[in-house]
XYZ file of C-alpha atoms in Angstrom:
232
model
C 153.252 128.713 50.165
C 155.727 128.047 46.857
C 158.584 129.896 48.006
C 161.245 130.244 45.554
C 165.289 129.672 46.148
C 168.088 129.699 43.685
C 170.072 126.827 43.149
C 173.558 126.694 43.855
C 174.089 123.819 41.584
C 172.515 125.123 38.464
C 172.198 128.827 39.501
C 168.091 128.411 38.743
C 165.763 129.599 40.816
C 163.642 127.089 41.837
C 160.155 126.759 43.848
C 159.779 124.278 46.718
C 155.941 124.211 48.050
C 155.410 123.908 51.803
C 154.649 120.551 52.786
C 152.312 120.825 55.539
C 151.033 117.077 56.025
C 151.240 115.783 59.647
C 150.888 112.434 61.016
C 147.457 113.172 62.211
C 144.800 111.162 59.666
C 142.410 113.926 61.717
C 143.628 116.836 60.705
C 143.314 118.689 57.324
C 146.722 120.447 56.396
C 146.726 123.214 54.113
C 149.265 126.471 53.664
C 147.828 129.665 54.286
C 148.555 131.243 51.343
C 148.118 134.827 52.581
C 151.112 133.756 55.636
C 152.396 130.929 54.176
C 152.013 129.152 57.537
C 150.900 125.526 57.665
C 147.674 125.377 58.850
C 145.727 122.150 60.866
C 142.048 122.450 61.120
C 140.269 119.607 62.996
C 138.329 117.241 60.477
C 134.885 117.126 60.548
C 133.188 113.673 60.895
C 129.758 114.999 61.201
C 127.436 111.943 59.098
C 123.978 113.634 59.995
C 122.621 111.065 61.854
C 121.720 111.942 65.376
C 121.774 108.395 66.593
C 125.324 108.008 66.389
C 128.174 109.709 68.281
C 130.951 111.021 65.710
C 134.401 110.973 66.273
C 137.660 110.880 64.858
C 140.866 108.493 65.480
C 144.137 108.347 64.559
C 143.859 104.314 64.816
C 140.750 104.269 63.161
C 140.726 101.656 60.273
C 139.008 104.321 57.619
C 140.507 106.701 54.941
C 139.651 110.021 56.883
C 139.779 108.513 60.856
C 136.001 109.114 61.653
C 134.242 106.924 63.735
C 130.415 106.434 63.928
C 129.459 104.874 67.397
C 125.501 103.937 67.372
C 123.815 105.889 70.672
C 123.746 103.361 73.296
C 119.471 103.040 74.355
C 118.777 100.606 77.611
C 115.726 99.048 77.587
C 114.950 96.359 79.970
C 112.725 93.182 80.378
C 109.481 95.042 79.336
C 110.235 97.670 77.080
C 112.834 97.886 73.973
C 114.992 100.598 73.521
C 115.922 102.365 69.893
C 116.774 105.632 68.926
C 114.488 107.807 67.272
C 116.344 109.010 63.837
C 114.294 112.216 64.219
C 114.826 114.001 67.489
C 118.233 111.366 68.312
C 116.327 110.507 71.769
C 116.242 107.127 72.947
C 112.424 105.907 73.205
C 111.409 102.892 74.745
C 108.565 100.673 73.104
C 106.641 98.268 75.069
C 107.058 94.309 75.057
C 103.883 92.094 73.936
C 103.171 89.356 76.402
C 99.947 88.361 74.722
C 100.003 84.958 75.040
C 97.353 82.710 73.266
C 95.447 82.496 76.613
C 92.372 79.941 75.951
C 91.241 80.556 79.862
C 89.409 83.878 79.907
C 90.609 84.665 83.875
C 94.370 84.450 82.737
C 96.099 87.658 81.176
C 99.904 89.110 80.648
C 101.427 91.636 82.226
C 105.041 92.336 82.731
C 107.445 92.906 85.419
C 110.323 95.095 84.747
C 112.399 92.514 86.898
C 111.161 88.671 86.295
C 109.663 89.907 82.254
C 106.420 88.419 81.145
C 104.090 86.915 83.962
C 100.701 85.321 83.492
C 98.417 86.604 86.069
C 94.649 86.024 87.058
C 92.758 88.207 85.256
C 91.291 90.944 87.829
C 86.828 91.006 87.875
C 85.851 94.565 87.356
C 82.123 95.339 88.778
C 81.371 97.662 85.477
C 82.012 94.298 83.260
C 78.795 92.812 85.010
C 76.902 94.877 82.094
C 79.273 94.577 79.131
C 80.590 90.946 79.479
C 77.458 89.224 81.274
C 78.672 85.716 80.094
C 81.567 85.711 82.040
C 79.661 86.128 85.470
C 78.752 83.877 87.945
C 76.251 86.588 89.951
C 73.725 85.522 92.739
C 73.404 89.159 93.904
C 72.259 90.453 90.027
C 69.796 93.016 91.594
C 71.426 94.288 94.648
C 74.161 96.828 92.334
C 72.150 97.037 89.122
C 69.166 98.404 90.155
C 68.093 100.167 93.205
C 66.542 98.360 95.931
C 62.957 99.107 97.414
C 64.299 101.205 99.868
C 66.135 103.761 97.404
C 69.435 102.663 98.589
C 72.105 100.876 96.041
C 75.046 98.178 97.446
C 78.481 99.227 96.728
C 80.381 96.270 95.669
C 83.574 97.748 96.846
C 81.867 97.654 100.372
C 79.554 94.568 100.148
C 80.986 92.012 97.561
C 83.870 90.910 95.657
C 84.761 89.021 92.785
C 87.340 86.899 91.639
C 88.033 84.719 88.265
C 87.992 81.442 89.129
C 90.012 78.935 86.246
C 88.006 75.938 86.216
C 84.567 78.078 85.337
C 86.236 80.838 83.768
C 83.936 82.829 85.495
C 84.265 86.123 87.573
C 82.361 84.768 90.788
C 80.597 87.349 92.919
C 79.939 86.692 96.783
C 79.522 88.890 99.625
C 83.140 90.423 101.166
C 83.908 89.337 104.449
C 83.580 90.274 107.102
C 80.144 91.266 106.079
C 80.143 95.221 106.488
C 77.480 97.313 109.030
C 75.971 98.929 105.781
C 75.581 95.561 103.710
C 73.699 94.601 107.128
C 71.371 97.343 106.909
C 70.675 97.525 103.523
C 69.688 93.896 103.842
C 67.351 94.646 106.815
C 65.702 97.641 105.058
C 64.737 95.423 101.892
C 63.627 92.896 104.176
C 61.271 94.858 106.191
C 60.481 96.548 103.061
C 59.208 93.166 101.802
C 57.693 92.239 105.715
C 54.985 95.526 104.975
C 54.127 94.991 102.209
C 53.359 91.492 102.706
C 51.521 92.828 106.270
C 49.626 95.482 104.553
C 47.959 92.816 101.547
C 47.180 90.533 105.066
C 45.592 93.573 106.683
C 43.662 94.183 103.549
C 41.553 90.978 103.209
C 41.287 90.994 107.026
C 39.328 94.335 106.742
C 37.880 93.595 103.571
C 36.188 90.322 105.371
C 35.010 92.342 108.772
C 33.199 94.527 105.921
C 31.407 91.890 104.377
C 30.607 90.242 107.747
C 28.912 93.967 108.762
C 26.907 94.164 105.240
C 25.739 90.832 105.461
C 24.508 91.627 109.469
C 22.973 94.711 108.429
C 21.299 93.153 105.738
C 19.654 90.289 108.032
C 18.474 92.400 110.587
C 16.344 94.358 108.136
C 14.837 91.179 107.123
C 13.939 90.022 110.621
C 12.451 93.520 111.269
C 10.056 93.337 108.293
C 8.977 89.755 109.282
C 7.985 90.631 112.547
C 5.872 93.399 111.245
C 4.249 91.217 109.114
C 3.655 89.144 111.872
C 2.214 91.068 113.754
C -0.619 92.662 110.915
C-alpha cells in the first residue's frame, strides 16, 4: 500500500501511498496491505434501535451518509400506534372515550370508523343485585327467587330492560310478544296461589260442620237424660 518509485528528477526513491477514497460517503476505503488492493466495505449504519430502519445515502446531509427512518406504526380512530423499543413491533394502545357522563344510561365506546360514540348504556340482568339503585323492577321476585312452583323466569325469555335517560333507570317489563313459558309460569304461580287459598276455605268449612256435629251430639244427650227424669 506505500509503494516506492525512484525519481527521475532527483534520482530518490520515493513512496507514493495508494489513495483508495471513492466518491461513495457509504463506503469505507482502505488498502489491503497484504495485496495492496483498494478495498470498499459497505458502512455500517446500525444505531441499535429497532424502531428505526437504517440506511445509508450518498445524498444524505450527515458526515458518514446514514439515515435513521422511524418504523412507520398505523393506528386508527380507536387505538394509537407506537413502536415498542424492546421487541421493535408496532403495538397498538387503546383510545379513552370516557367522557364526564353525568347520565348513568350513557357510556363510550368507539368505532374504528366514525371514533368515539356515546351510546345507551346496555341493562345487564346480574346488575339487578349489585347496582339495585339503578332499577326500576316491578317483577323483583319472579328472577331472584324461585317461585312457588320451583320454577325460575329467564329474563332473556320473559323480560327485558332498557336505560331510559330521563330516570336514569334500567326499566324492566315483560318482552313481547309474551313467550308460551312466561305464560305458564304465570299460570302455575297463580293456581299455586288459587289452592292454597281453596284449601284455608275448605278448612274452616270442615272445621264448622265439626263443631255443628259436637254441639248436636252434645244436645241429644241432654234431651235423653231429661226424658228419663221425666219419666221417674
Amino acid at each position: 500500500c506505500q509503494p516506492a518509485s525512484c525519481s527521475p528528477r532527483t534520482g530518490l526513491c520515493v513512496v507514493e501511498p495508494v489513495v483508495c477514497m471513492d466518491t461513495s460517503q457509504c463506503t469505507i476505503d482502505s488498502c489491503n496491505s497484504a495485496t495492496g488492493e483498494c478495498e470498499h466495505l459497505l458502512r455500517s449504519c446500525d444505531d441499535s434501535n429497532p424502531c428505526t430502519i437504517d440506511s445509508c445515502s450518498n445524498t444524505a446531509n450527515t458526515t458518514d451518509g446514514c439515515v435513521h427512518t422511524p418504523k412507520e406504526c398505523t393506528g386508527n380512530l380507536c387505538n394509537t400506534a407506537s413502536c415498542d423499543l424492546a421487541s421493535g413491533e408496532c403495538v397498538l394502545t387503546p383510545i379513552s372515550c370516557s367522557r364526564n357522563q353525568t347520565n348513568y344510561c350513557q357510556s363510550s365506546t368507539c368505532d374504528e370508523v366514525a371514533g368515539c360514540l356515546n351510546i345507551t348504556r346496555p341493562c345487564l340482568f346480574n346488575e339487578l343485585t349489585t347496582d339495585p339503585e339503578h332499577w326500576n323492577d316491578p317483577y323483583p321476585n319472579l328472577w331472584k327467587v324461585d317461585t312457588p312452583t320451583g320454577k325460575k323466569f329467564k329474563e332473556d325469555e320473559c323480560f327485558t330492560a332498557v336505560c331510559d335517560l330521563v330516570s336514569q333507570k334500567c326499566m324492566v317489563a315483560k318482552r313481547e310478544p309474551w313467550g308460551t313459558e312466561c305464560g305458564f309460569a304465570y299460570l302455575e304461580q297463580a293456581q299455586q296461589i288459587a289452592i292454597l287459598t281453596s284449601g284455608a276455605i275448605a278448612g274452616v268449612a270442615i272445621a264448622a260442620i265439626v263443631f255443628a256435629a259436637l254441639a248436636g251430639f252434645g244436645a241429644k244427650k241432654g234431651y235423653d237424660a231429661w226424658v228419663r227424669m221425666k219419666d221417674e
